[in-house]
PDB file of C-alpha atoms in Angstrom:
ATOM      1  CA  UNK P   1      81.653 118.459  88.966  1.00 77.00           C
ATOM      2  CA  UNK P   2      84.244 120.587  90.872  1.00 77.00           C
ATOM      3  CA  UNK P   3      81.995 121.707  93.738  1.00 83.00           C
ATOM      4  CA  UNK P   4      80.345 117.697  94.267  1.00 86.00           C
ATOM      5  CA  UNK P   5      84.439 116.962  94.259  1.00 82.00           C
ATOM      6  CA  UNK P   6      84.753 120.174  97.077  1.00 84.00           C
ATOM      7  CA  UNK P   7      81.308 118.734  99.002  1.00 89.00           C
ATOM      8  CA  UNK P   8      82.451 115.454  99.016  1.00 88.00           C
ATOM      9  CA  UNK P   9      86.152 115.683  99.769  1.00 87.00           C
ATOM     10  CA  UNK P  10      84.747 118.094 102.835  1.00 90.00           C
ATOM     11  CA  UNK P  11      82.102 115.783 103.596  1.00 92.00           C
ATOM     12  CA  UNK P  12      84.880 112.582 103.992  1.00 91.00           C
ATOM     13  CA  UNK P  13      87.468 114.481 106.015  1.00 90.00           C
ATOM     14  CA  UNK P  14      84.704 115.809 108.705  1.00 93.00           C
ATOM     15  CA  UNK P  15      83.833 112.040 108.891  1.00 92.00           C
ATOM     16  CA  UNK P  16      87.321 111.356 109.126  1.00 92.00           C
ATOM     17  CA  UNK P  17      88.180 113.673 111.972  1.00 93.00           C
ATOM     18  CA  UNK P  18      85.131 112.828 113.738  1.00 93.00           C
ATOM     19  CA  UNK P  19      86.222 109.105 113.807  1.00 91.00           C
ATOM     20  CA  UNK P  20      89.468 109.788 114.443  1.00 92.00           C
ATOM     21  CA  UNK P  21      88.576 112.020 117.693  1.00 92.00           C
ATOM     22  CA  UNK P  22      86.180 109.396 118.685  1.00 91.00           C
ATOM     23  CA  UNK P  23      88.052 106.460 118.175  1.00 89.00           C
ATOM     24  CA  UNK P  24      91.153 108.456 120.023  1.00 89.00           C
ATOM     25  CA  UNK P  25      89.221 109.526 123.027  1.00 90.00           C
ATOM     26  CA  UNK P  26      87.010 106.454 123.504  1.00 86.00           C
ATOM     27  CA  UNK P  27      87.899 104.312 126.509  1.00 81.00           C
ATOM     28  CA  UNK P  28      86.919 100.687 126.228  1.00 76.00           C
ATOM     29  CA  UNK P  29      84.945  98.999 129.427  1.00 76.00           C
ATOM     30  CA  UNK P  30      87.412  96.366 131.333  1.00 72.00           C
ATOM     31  CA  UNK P  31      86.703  92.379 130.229  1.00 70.00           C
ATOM     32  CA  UNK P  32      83.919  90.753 132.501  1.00 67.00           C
ATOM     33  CA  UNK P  33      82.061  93.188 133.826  1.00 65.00           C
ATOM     34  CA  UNK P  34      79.059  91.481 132.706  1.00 69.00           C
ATOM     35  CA  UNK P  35      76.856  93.958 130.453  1.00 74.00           C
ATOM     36  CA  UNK P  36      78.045  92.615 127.266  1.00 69.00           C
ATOM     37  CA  UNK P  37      79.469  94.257 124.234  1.00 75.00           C
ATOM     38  CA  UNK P  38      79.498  98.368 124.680  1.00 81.00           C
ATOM     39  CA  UNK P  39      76.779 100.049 121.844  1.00 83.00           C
ATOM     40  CA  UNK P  40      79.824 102.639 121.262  1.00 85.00           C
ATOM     41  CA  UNK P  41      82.218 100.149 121.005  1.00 83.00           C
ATOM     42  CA  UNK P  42      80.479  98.182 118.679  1.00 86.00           C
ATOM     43  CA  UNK P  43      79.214 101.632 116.522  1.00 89.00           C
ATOM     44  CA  UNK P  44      82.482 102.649 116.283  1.00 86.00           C
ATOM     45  CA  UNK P  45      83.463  99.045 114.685  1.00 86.00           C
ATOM     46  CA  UNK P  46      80.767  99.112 112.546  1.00 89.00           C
ATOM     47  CA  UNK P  47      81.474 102.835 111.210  1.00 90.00           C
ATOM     48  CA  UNK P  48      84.277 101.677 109.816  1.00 89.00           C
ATOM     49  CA  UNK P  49      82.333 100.866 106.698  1.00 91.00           C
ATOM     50  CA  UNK P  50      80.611 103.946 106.175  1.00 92.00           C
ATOM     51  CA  UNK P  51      83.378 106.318 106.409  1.00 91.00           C
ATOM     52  CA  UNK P  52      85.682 104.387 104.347  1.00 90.00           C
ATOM     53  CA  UNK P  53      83.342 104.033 101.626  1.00 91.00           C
ATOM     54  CA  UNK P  54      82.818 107.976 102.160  1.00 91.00           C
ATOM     55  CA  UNK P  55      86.731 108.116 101.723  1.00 90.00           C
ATOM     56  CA  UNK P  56      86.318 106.080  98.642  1.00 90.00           C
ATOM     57  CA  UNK P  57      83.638 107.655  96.986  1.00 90.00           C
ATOM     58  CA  UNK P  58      85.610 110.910  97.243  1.00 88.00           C
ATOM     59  CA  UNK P  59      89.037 109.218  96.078  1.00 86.00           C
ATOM     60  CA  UNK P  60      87.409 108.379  93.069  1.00 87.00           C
ATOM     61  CA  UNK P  61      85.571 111.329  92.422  1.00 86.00           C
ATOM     62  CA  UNK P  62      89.259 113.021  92.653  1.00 83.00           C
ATOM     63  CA  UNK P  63      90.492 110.703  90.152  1.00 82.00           C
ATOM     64  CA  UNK P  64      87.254 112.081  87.760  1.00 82.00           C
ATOM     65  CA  UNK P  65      88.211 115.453  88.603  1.00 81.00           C
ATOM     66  CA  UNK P  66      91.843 115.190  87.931  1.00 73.00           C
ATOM     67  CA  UNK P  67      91.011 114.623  84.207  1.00 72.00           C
ATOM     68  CA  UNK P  68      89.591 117.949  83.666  1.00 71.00           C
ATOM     69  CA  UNK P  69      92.930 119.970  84.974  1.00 68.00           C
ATOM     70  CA  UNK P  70      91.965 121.450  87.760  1.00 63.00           C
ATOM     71  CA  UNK P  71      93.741 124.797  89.132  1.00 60.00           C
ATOM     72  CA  UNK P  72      93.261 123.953  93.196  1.00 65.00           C
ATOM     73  CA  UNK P  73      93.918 121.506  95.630  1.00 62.00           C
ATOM     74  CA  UNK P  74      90.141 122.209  96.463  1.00 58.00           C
ATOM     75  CA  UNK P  75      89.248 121.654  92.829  1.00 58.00           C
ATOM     76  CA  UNK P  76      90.994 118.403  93.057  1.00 63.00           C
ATOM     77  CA  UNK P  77      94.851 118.647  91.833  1.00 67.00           C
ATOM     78  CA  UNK P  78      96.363 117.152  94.509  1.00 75.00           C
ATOM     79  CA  UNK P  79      93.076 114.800  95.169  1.00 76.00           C
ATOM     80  CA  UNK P  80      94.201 111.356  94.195  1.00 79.00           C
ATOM     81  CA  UNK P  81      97.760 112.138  96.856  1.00 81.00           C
ATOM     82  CA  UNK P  82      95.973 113.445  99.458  1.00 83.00           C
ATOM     83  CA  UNK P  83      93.004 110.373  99.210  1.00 83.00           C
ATOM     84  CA  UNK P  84      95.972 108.068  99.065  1.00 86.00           C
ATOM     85  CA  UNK P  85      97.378 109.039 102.447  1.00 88.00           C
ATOM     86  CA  UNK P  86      93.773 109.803 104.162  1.00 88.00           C
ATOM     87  CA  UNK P  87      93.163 106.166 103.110  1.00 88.00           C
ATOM     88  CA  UNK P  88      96.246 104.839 104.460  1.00 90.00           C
ATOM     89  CA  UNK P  89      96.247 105.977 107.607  1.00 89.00           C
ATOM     90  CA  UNK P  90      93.041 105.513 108.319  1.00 89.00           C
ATOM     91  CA  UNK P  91      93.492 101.981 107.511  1.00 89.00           C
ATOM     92  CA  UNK P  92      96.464 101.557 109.742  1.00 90.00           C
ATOM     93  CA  UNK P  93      95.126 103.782 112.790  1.00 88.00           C
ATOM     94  CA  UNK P  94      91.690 100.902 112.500  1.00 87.00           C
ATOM     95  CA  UNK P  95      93.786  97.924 112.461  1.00 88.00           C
ATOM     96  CA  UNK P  96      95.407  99.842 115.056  1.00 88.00           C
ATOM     97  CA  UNK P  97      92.667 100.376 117.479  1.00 83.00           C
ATOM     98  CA  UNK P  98      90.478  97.286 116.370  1.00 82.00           C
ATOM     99  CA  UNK P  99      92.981  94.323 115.353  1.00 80.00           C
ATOM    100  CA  UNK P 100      92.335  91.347 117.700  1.00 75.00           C
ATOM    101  CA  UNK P 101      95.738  90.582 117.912  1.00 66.00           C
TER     102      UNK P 101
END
């Protein structure tokens, strides 16, 4: 269980940063330039589900973990703090960058 916990908590923080870096660097066409919505633009939206849930999936699996005492922050000790705070600011940094408002 401890090294699906160490895959998976790798596997959501590459995601992560990958989005993040995207998202950051990504420069949005200007309004009315008449090619409709940008593919990127709209992948990037839409990824929002996928790495989230990957986030998720990995939060809870650190919750599982934490049960069993682990001795590591890779092993999952400080999992459910760290999945906490990943969450969280990836959900502000989206509404961020995506909000319509």
């Amino acid at each position: 269980m401890f090294l699906y916990y160490r895959i998976s908590f790798v596997a959501s923080l590459l995601a992560l940063a990958v989005w993040a870096i995207t998202v950051a660097v990504y420069e949005a066409p200007r309004h009315g330039d008449g090619y409709g919505p940008d593919p990127l633009g709209v992948l990037l939206y839409l990824s929002l589900w996928p790495v989230g849930l990957l986030l998720a999936h990995s939060g809870l699996l650190a919750c599982l973990v934490r049960a069993r005492q682990p001795a590591s922050i890779l092993q999952g000790r400080q999992g459910i703090a760290i999945h906490l705070a990943l969450g969280a600011g990836f959900l502000a940094y989206a509404l961020y960058k995506f909000h319509p408002g």
